[in-house]
Coordinates of C-alpha atoms in Angstrom, one line a residue:
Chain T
X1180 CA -25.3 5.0 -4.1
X1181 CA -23.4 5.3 -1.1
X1182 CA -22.1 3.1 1.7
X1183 CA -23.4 3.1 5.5
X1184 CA -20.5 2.0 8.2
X1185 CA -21.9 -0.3 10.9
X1186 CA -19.3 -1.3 14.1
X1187 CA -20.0 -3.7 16.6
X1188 CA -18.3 -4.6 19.8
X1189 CA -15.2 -3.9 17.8
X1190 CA -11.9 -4.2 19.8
X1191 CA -8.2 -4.4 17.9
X1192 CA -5.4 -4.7 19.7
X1193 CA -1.9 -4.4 19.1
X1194 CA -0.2 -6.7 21.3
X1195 CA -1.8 -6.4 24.9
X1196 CA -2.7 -3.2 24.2
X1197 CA -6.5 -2.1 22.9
X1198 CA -5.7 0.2 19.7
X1199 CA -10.0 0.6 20.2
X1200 CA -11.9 -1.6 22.6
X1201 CA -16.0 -2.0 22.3
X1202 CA -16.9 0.1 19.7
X1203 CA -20.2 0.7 18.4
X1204 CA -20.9 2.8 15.5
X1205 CA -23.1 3.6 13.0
X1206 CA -22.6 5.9 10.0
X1207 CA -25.3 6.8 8.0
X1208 CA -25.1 6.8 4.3
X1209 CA -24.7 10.1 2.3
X1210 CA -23.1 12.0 5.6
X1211 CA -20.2 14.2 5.7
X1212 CA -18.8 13.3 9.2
X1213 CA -15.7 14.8 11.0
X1214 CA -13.6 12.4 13.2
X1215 CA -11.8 13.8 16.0
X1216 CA -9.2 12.9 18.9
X1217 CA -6.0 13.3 20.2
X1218 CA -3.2 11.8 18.9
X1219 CA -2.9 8.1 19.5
X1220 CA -6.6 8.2 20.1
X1221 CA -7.8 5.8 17.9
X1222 CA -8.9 7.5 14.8
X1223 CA -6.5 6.2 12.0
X1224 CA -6.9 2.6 13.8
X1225 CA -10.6 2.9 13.3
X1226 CA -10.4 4.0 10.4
X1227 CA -8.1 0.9 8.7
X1228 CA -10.5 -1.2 10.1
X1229 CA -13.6 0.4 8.3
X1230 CA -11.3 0.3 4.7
X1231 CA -9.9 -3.3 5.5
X1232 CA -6.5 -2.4 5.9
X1233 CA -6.5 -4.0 9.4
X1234 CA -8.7 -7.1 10.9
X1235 CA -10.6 -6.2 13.4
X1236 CA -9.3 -8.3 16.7
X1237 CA -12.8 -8.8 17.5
X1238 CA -16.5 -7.5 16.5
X1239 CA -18.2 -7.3 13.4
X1240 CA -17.9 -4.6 10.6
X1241 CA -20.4 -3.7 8.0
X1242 CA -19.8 -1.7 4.8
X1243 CA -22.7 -0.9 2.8
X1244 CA -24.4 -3.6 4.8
X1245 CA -22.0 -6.6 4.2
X1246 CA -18.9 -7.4 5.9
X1247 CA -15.6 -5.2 4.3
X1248 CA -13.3 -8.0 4.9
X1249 CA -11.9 -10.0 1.6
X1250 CA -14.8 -8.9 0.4
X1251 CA -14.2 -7.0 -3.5
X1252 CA -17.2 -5.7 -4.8
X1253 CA -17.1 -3.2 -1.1
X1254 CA -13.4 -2.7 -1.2
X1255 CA -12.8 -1.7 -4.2
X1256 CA -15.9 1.1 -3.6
X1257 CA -13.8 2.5 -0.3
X1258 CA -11.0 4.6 -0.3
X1259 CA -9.2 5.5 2.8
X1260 CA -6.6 8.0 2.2
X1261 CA -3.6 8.0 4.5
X1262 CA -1.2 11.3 5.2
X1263 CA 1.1 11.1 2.1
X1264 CA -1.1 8.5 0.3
X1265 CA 0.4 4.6 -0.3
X1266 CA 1.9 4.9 -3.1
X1267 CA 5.1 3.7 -5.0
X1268 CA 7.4 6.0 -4.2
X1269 CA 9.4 5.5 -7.2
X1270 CA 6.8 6.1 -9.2
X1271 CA 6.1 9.0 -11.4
X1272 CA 2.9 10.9 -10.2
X1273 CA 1.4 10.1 -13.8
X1274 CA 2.1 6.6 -13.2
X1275 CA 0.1 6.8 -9.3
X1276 CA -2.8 8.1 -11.0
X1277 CA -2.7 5.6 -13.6
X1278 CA -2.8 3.1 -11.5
X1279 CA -6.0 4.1 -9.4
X1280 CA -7.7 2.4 -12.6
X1281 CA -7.7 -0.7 -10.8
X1282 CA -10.8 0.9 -8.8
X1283 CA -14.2 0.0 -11.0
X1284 CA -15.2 3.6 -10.3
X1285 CA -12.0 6.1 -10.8
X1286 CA -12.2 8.6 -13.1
X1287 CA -8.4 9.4 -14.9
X1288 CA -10.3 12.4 -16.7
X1289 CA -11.0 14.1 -12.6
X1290 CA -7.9 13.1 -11.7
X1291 CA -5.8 14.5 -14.6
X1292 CA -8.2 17.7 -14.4
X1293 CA -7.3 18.2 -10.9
X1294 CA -3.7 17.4 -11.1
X1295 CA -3.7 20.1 -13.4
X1296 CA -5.6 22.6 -11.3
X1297 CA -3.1 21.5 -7.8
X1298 CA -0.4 21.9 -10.1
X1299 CA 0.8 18.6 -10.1
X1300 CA 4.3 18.0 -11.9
X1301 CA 3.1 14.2 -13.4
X1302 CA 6.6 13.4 -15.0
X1303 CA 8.1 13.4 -11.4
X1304 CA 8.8 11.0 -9.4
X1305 CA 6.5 10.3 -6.1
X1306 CA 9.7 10.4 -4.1
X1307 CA 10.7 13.7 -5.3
X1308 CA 8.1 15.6 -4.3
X1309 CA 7.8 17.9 -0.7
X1310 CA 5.3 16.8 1.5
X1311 CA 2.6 19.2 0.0
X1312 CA 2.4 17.8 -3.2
X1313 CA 2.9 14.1 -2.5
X1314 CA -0.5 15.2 -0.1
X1315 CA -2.2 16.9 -2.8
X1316 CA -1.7 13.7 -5.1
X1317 CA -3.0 11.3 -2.1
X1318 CA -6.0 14.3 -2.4
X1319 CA -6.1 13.8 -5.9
X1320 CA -6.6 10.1 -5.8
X1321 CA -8.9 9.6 -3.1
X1322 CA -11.3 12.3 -5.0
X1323 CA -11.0 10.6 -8.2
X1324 CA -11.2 7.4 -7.0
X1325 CA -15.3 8.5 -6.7
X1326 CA -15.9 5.9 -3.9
X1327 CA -19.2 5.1 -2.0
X1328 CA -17.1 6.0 1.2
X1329 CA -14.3 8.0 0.7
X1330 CA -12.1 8.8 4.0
X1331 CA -9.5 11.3 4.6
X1332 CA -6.7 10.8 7.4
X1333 CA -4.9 13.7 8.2
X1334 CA -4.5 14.4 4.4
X1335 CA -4.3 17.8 4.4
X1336 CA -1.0 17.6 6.0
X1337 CA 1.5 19.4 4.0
X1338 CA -0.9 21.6 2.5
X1339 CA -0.2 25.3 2.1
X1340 CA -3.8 27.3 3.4
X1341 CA -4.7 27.9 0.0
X1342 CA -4.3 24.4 -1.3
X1343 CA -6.0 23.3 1.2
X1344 CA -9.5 25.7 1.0
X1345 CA -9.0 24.5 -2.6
X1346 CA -9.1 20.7 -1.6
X1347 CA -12.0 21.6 0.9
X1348 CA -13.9 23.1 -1.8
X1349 CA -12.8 20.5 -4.1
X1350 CA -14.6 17.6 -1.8
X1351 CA -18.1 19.7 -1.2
X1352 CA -18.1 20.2 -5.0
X1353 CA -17.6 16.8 -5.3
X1354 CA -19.7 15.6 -2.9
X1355 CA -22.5 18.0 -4.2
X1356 CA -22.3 16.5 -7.6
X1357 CA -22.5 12.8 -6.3
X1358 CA -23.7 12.4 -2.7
X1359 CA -21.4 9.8 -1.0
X1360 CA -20.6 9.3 2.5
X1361 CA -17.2 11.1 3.5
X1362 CA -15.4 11.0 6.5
X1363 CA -12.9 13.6 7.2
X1364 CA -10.1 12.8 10.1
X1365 CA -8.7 16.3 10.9
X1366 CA -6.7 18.1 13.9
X1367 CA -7.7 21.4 12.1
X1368 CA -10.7 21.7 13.5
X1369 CA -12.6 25.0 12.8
X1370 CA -11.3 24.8 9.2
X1371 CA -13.6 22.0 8.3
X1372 CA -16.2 22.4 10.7
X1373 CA -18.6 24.3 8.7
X1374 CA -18.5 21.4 6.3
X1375 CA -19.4 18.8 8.6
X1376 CA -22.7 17.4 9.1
X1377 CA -21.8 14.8 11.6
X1378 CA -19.0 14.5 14.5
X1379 CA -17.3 11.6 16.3
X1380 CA -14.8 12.3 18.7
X1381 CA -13.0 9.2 19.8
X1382 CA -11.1 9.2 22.8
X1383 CA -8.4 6.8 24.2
X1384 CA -9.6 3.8 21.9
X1385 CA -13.1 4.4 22.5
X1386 CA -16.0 6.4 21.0
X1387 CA -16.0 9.5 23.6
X1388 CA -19.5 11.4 21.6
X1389 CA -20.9 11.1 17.7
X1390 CA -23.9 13.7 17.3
X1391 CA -24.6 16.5 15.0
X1392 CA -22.7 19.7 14.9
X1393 CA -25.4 21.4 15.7
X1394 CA -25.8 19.7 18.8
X1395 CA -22.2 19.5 19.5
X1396 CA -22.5 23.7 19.3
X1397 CA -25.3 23.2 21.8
X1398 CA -23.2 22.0 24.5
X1399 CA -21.6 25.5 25.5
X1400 CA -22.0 29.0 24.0
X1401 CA -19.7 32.1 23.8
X1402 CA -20.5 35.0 25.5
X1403 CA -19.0 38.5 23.6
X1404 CA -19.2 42.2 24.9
X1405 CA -18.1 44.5 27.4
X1406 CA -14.8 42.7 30.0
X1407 CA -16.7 43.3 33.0
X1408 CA -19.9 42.2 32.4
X1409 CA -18.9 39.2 30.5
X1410 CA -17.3 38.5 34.0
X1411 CA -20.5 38.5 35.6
X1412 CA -22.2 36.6 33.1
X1413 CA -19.5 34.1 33.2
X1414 CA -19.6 33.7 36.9
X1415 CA -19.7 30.2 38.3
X1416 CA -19.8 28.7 34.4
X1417 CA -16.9 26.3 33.5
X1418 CA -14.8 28.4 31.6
X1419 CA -13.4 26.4 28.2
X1420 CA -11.6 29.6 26.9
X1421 CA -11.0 33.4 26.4
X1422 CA -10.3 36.3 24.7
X1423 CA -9.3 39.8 25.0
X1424 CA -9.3 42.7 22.9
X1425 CA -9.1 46.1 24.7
X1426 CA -12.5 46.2 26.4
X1427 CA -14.1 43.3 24.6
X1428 CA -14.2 39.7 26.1
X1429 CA -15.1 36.7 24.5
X1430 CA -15.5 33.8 26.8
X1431 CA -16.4 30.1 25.9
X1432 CA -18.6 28.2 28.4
X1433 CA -19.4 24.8 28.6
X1434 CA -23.1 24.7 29.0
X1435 CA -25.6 26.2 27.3
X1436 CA -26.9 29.3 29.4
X1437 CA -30.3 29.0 30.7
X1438 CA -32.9 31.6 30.2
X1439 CA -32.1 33.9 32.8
X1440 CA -28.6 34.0 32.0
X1441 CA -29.3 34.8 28.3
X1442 CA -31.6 37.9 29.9
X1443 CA -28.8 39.4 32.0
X1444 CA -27.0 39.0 29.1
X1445 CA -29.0 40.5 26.5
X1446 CA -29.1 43.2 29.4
X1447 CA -25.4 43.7 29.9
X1448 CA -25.2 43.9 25.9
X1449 CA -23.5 40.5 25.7
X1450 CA -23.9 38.3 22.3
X1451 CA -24.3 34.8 22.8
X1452 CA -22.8 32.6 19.8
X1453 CA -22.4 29.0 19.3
X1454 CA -19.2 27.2 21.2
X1455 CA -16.4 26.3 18.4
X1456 CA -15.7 22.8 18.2
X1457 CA -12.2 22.9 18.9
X1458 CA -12.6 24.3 21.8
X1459 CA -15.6 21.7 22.6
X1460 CA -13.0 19.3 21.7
X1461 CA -10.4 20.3 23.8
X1462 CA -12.6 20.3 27.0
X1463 CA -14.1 17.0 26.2
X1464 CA -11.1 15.0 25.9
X1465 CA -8.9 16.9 28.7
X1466 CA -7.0 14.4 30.6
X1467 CA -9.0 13.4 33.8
X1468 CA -12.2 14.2 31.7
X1469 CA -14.2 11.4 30.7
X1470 CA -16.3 13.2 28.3
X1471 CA -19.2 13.4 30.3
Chain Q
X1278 CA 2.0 1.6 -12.7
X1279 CA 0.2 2.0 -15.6
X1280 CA 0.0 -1.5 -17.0
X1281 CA -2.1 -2.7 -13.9
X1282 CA -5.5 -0.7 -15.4
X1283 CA -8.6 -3.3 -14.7
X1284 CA -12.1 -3.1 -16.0
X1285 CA -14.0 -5.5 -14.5
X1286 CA -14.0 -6.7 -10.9
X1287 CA -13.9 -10.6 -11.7
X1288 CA -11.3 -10.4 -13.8
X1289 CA -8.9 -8.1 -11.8
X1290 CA -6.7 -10.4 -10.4
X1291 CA -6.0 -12.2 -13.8
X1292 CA -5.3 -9.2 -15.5
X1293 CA -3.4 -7.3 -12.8
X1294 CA -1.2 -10.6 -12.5
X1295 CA -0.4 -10.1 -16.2
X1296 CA 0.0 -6.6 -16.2
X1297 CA 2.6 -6.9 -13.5
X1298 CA 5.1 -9.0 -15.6
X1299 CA 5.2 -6.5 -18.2
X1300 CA 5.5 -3.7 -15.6
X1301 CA 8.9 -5.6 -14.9
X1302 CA 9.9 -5.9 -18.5
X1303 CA 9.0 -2.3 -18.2
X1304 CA 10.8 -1.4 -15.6
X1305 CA 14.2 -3.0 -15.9
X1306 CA 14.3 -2.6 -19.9
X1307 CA 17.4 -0.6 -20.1
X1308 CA 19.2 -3.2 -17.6
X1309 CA 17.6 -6.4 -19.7
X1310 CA 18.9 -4.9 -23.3
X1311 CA 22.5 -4.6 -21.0
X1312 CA 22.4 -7.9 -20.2
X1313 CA 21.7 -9.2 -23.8
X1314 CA 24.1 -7.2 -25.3
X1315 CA 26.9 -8.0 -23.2
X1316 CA 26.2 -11.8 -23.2
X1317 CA 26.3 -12.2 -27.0
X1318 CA 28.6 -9.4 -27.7
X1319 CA 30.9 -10.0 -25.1
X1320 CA 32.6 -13.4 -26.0
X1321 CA 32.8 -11.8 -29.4
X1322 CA 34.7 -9.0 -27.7
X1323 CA 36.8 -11.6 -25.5
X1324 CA 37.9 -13.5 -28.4
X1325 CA 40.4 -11.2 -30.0
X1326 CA 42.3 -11.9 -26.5
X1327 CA 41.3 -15.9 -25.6
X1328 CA 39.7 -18.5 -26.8
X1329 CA 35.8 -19.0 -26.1
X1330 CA 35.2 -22.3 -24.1
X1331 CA 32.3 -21.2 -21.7
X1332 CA 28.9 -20.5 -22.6
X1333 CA 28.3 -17.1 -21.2
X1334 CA 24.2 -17.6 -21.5
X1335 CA 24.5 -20.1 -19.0
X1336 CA 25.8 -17.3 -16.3
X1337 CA 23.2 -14.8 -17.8
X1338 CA 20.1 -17.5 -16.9
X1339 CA 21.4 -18.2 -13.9
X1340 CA 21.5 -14.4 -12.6
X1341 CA 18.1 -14.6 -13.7
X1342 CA 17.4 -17.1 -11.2
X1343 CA 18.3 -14.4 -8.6
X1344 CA 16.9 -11.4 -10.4
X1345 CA 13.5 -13.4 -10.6
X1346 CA 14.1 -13.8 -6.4
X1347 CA 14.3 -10.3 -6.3
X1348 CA 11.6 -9.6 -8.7
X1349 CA 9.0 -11.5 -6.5
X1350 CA 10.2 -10.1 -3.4
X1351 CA 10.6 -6.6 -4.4
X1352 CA 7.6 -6.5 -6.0
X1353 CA 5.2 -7.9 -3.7
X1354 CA 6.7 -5.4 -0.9
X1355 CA 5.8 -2.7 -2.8
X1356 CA 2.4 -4.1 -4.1
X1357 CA 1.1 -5.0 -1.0
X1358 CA 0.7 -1.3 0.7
X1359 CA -0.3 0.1 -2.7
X1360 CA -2.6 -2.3 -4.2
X1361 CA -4.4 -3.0 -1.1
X1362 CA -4.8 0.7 -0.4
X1363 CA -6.1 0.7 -3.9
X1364 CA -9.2 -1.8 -2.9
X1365 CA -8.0 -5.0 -3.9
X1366 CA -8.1 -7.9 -1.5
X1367 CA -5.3 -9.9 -0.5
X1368 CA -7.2 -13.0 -1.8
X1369 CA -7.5 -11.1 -5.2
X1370 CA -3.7 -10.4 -4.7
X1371 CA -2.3 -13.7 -4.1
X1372 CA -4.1 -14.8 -7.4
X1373 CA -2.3 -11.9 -9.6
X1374 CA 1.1 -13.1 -7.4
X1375 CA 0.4 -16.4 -8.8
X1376 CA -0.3 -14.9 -12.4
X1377 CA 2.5 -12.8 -12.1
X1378 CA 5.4 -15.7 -11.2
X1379 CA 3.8 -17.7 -13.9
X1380 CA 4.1 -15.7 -17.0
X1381 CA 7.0 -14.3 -15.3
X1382 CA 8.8 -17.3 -15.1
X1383 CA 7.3 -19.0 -17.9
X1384 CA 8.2 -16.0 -20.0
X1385 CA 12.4 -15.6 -19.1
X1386 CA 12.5 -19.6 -19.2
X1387 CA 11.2 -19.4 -22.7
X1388 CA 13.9 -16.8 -23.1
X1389 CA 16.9 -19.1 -21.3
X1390 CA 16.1 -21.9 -23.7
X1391 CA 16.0 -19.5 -26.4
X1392 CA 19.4 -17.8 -25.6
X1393 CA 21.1 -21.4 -25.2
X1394 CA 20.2 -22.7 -28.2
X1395 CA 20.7 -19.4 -30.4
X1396 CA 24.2 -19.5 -28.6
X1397 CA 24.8 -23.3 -30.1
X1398 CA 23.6 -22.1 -33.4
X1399 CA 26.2 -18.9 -32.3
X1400 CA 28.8 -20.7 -31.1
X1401 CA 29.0 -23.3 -33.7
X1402 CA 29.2 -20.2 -36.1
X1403 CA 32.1 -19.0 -34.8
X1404 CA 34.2 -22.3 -34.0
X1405 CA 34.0 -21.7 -30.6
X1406 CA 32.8 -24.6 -27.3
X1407 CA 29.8 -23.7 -25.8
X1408 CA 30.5 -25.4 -22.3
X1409 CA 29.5 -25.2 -18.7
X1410 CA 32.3 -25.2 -15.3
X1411 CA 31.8 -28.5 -13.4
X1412 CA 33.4 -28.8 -10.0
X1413 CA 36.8 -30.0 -11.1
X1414 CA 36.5 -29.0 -15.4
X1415 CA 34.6 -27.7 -17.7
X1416 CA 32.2 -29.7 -20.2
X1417 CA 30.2 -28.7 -23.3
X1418 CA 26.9 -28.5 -22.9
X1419 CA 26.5 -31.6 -26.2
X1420 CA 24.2 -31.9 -28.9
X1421 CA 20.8 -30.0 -29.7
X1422 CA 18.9 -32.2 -27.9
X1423 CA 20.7 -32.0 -24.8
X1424 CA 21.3 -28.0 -24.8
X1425 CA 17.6 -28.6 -24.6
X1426 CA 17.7 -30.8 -22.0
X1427 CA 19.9 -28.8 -20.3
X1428 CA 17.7 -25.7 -20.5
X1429 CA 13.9 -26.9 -20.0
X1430 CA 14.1 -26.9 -16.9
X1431 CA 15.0 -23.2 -16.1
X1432 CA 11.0 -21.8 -15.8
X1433 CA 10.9 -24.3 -12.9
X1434 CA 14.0 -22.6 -11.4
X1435 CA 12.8 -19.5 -11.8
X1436 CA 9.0 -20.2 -10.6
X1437 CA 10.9 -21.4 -7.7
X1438 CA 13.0 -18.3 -6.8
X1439 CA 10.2 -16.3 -7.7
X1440 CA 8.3 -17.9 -4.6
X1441 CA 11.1 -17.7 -2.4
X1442 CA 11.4 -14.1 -3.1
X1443 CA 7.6 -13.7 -2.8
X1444 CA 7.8 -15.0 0.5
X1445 CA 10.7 -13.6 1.9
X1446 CA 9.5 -10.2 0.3
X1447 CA 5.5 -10.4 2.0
X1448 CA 7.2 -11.6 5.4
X1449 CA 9.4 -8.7 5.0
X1450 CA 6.9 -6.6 4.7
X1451 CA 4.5 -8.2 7.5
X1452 CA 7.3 -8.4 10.2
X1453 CA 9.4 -5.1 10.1
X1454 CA 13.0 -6.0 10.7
X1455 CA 13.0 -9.6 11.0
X1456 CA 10.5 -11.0 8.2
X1457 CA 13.7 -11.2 6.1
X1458 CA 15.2 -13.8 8.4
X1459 CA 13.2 -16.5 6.4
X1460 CA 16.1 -16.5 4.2
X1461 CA 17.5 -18.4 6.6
X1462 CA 15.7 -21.3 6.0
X1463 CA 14.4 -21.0 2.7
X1464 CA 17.6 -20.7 0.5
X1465 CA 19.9 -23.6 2.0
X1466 CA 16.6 -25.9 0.8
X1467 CA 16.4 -24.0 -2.7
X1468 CA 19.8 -24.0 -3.6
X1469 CA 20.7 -27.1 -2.4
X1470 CA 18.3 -28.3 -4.6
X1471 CA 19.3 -26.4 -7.5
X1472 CA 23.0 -27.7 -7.3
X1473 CA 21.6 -31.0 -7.3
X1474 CA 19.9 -30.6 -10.5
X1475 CA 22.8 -29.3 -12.3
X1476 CA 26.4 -31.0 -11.6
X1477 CA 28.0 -27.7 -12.0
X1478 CA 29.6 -25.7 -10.0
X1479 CA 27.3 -23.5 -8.1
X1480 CA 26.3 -20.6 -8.9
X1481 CA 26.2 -18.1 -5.8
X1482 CA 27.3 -18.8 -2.4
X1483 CA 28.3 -22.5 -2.5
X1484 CA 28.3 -22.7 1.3
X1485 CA 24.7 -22.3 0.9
X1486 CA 24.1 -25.5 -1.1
X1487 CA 25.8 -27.6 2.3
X1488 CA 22.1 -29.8 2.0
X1489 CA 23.4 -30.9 -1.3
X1490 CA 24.8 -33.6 0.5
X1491 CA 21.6 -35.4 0.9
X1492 CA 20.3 -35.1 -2.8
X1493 CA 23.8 -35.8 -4.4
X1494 CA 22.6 -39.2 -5.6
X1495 CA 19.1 -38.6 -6.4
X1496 CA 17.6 -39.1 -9.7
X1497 CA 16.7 -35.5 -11.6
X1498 CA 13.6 -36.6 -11.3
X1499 CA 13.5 -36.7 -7.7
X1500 CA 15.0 -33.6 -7.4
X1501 CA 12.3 -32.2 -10.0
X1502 CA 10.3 -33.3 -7.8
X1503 CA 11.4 -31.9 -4.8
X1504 CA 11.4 -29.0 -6.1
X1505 CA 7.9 -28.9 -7.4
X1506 CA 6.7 -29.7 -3.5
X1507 CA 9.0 -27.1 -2.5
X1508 CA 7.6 -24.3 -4.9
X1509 CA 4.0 -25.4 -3.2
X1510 CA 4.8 -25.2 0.0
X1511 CA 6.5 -21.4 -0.6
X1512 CA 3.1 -20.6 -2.7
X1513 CA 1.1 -22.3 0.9
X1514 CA 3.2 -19.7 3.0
X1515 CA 3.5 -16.5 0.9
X1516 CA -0.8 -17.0 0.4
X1517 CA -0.5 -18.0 4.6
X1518 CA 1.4 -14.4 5.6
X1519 CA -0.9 -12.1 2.4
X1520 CA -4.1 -13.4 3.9
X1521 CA -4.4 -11.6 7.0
X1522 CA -1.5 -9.2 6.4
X1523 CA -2.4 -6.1 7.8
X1524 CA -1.0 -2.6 6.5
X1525 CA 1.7 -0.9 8.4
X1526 CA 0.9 2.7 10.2
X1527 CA 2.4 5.0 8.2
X1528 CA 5.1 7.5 9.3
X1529 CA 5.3 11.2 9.7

C-alpha cells in the first residue's frame, strides 16, 4: 500500500508572513514526484506540513485519505527526511539506526545492509561525522524506514557524485521492489530527472505548475546543429539558453516549435530534443515571471 | 537509542516511556557508579582525618533532585526533534514523558530510601552520626522509622524536578532563546516548596527559596500538597507547549 497526499486551501504562516498561502494539491499514490523551487520557496515548509512536523495555519491535509495530524497509524508510515536527518547528535550511528525501530515498518536488516554498502562507520558518533556521511545515514534511515510516503529534502547534500548515483539507484531499487509514493525535493535538477514521474514546482509560497515530466519537456524544445542556422530557426523564439561548441549550437526555447518550424529545421539539419527541466525551471520561476 | 525499539503502535508510548529511563541509566552509568562510590567510600576515606557527623547520602539524593531537572529537560529537547521526525505524535510523546518521569522518579526515589537507610545500617557500623545541616546546627536524621520518614518523600521531589525540567526543556526547545526564561518562574515556586518540606538548610541557591516565607508554618502535609498541584499544573503546561509544538527548520 501506499499513501496519496491531498492539500486544501492550505496556508502557514510564520508570523505575518505566508510560508505557503492557498494550496491545493493532490499526489497520487504510487508516484515518484520531483519538487522544485528556489530557495525560500516553499518546498521544505510544504513538505513539514505533509509529514506533520508543522500545523498547517489553515486548510485541510489528507495522508492516505485521513488527516496526518496527531494521527499514529499515518505518521508513523511517513518519513520526511531533512538535510542531515534529526537525529541525536551524540549518538552513535548504530544507535540512530537502532532507534528507527520505533517505526512499525523499518527494517534494521536494509538499514545495516546499506550502512555497510555507504560505508557507514556505526561505532561513531552522529556528531563526528562530515556532512556526507551524517547525509548518507539520514539516506539510510529514510530508505529503511520502508514508508507509504517517503520524502527526501535536499538529502543528498553532502554527497560525493558517486554516493549519490548510488543513493539514486538505491531509491528506484527500492521503490521497484515495493511501490510507494516518493517525493524527492532537489536543486540538482537533471540528476534526478530521469527518475521522476511527476513534477511540482512551487514558487514564492504557492504551487507555480505540477504535471508530468513529459509534459513539462513539452513546454520548449532544444534545437542542435549548424550556429547559423540554429540562429534562424531560433528567430523570434524566447530564448531559455545556449550553447556553443565550435560550429555547433544548441539553443533551448520555450515553446514547442510548430510544424513549420520543425520542417525548416529538419531542412537546415537541426535536431530537435526535449527542453531540460532545469532550464524549464529556471525560466518559469525568473523573477517578474509568474509562471505563465 | 537503542532501548526505545516498539513493536506495536498501541503500545508505543508505554514502552518508549520505559525504554527512556533505562536509556538514562544507560547513559550516565559511569557518572552514577561515581557517585555511589564516592558517597559510601568517601566518609570512609574522610574519617582517618575527622569525625563523620553528616550523612553524605543526603547531599547525593539531593543532587539527584537537580540531575532528575536536567534529565527531563535534556531529554525532552533532544526527543522532541528526533522522535517526532521518527513518526510518533506528540500526543504519543507526552504519554512516554509521563512514563518516563514516573519510573524515573519512582526508580532513584526507591534508590534514595535505599541509600539512607543502608547508610543507618552503615553508619551505625562504624560509630559514626548519620545527621543532616539545619539552618543554625546539624541533627541526626533519628531512628529507622524516621530515616524513613525522612526519605519517602524523595520520588515526589524528584517527579517534581523532573516536570520542571520537562517544561523548561520543551519551552526551550519551542521558543529558541527565550523558552528557558520559564525558569524564572518555575524554580522560586519549586524550591520554595522543597525548603519547606525539609527544615534544612537548602540545598542550591538559597536566594531562590525567598517564597519560603509563605509556607514556613504550613503542615507537611500542606506542603505535600502543594506540591502534588504543582507537579500537575507543570504536567498541564509541558502537555500545553508538546501539543502543537512544531519542529524547528533545520540549518545548513
Amino acid at each position: 500500500m501506499s499513501f496519496s497526499v491531498n492539500l486544501r486551501d492550505v496556508t502557514l504562516k510564520y508570523g505575518k508572513e505566508d510560508a505557503l498561502a492557498d494550496v491545493d494539491l493532490t499526489l497520487e499514490a504510487g508516484k515518484i514526484y520531483g519538487l522544485l523551487g528556489r530557495n525560500g520557496a516553499g518546498k521544505t515548509s510544504l513538505l513539514s506540513l505533509i509529514a506533520a512536523f508543522r500545523k498547517p495555519t489553515t486548510g485541510q491535509i489528507l495522508v492516505g485519505g485521513e488527516p496526518v495530524w496527531e494521527n499514529a497509524p499515518i505518521v508513523s508510515r511517513v518519513a520526511l527526511i531533512r538535510e542531515g536527518g534529526d537525529f541525536d547528535d551524540s549518538d552513535t550511528v548504530k544507535a540512530t539506526i537502532e532507534t528507527g525501530h520505533v517505526r512499525l515498518g523499518f527494517d534494521a536488516d536494509y538499514a545495516y545492509k546499506l550502512a555497510d554498502k555507504f560505508e557507514l562507520p556505526l561505532t561513531k558518533r552522529v556528531r563526528e561525522l562530515s556532512r556526507g556521511k551524517r547525509s548518507v545515514l539520514a539516506a539510510v534511515t529514510g530508505l529503511a524506514a520502508r514508508a507509504e510516503l517517503t520524502m527526501f529534502d535536499e538529502v543528498h547534500l553532502g554527497m560525493d557524485a558517486p554516493t549519490r548515483d548510488a543513493f539514486y539507484k538505491e531509491l528506484l531499487a527500492e521503490y521497484m521492489d515495493r511501490p510507494h509514493t516518493v517525493v524527492l525535493s532537489t536543486h540538482l535538477i537533471d540528476e534526478v530527472a530521469n527518475y521522476l514521474e511527476e513534477v511540482i514546482i512551487v514558487d514564492r509560497g504557492r504551487i507555480l505548475r505540477h504535471e508530468e515530466v513529459e509534459a513539462f519537456q513539452g513546454m520548449g524544445a532544444t534545437l542542435t546543429g549548424p550556429a547559423e542556422s540554429v540562429d534562424a530557426v531560433a528567430s523570434g523564439l524566447e530564448v531559455l539558453a545556449e550553447q556553443r561548441l565550435g560550429a555547433t549550437k544548441s539553443i533551448t526555447v520555450a515553446a514547442a516549435p510548430d510544424a513549420p518550424t520543425r520542417e525548416r529545421a529538419a531542412a537546415a539539419g537541426i535536431e530537435i530534443g526535449p527542453v531540460g527541466l532545469q532550464d524549464l525551471f529556471i525560466h518559469l520561476t525568473e523573477p517578474g515571471k509568474n509562471g505563465a | 537509542m537503542p532501548a526505545l525499539a516498539s513493536s506495536q503502535l498501541p503500545r508505543r508510548r508505554y514502552s518508549l516511556g520505559l525504554g527512556l529511563s533505562w536509556e538514562v541509566l544507560r547513559y550516565f552509568k559511569y557518572w552514577i557508579i561515581a557517585v555511589l562510590i564516592l558517597s559510601f567510600l568517601g566518609p570512609l576515606a574522610l574519617s582517618r582525618y575527622t569525625d563523620i557527623d553528616l550523612s553524605a547520602w543526603f547531599y547525593t539524593a539531593n543532587v539527584a533532585k537537580w540531575f532528575s531537572a536536567f534529565v527531563g529537560g535534556g531529554f525532552v529537547y533532544v526527543l522532541v526533534p528526533s522522535l517526532i521526525a521518527a513518526g510518533v505524535t506528540r500526543r504519543e510523546l507526552a504519554v512516554s514523558l509521563g512514563v518516563f518521569g514516573t519510573v524515573w522518579s519512582a526508580g532513584i526515589g526507591a534508590a534514595a530510601i535505599g541509600g539512607l537507610l543502608t547508610e543507618r545500617f552503615y553508619y551505625g557500623a562504624m560509630g559514626w552520626t548519620q545527621a543532616v545541616e539545619l539552618n543554625e546546627a546539624t541533627a541526626p536524621i533519628g531512628t529507622w522509622g524516621e530515616t524513613l520518614g525522612f526519605a519517602a518523600v524523595y520520588p515526589l521531589l524528584y517527579l517534581a524536578y523532573f516536570t520542571a525540567g520537562t517544561v523548561i526543556g520543551v519551552a526551550s526547545y519551542r521558543w529558541d532563546g527565550t523558552g528557558w526564561l520559564l525558569v524564572v518562574p518555575i524554580l522560586p515556586v519549586l524550591f520554595s516548596l522543597d525548603n519547606a518540606l525539609y527544615n534544612t538548610k537548602p540545598f542550591g541557591p538559597g536566594w531562590l527559596g525567598f517564597l519560603g516565607r509563605f509556607v514556613d508554618e504550613a503542615g507537611r502535609g500542606l506542603v505535600l500538597a502543594a506540591i502534588v498541584l504543582v507537579i500537575a499544573a507543570l504536567a498541564a503546561s509541558a502537555y500545553r507547549i508538546l501539543i502543537d509544538i512544531p519542529l524547528r527548520s533545520k540549518k545548513a
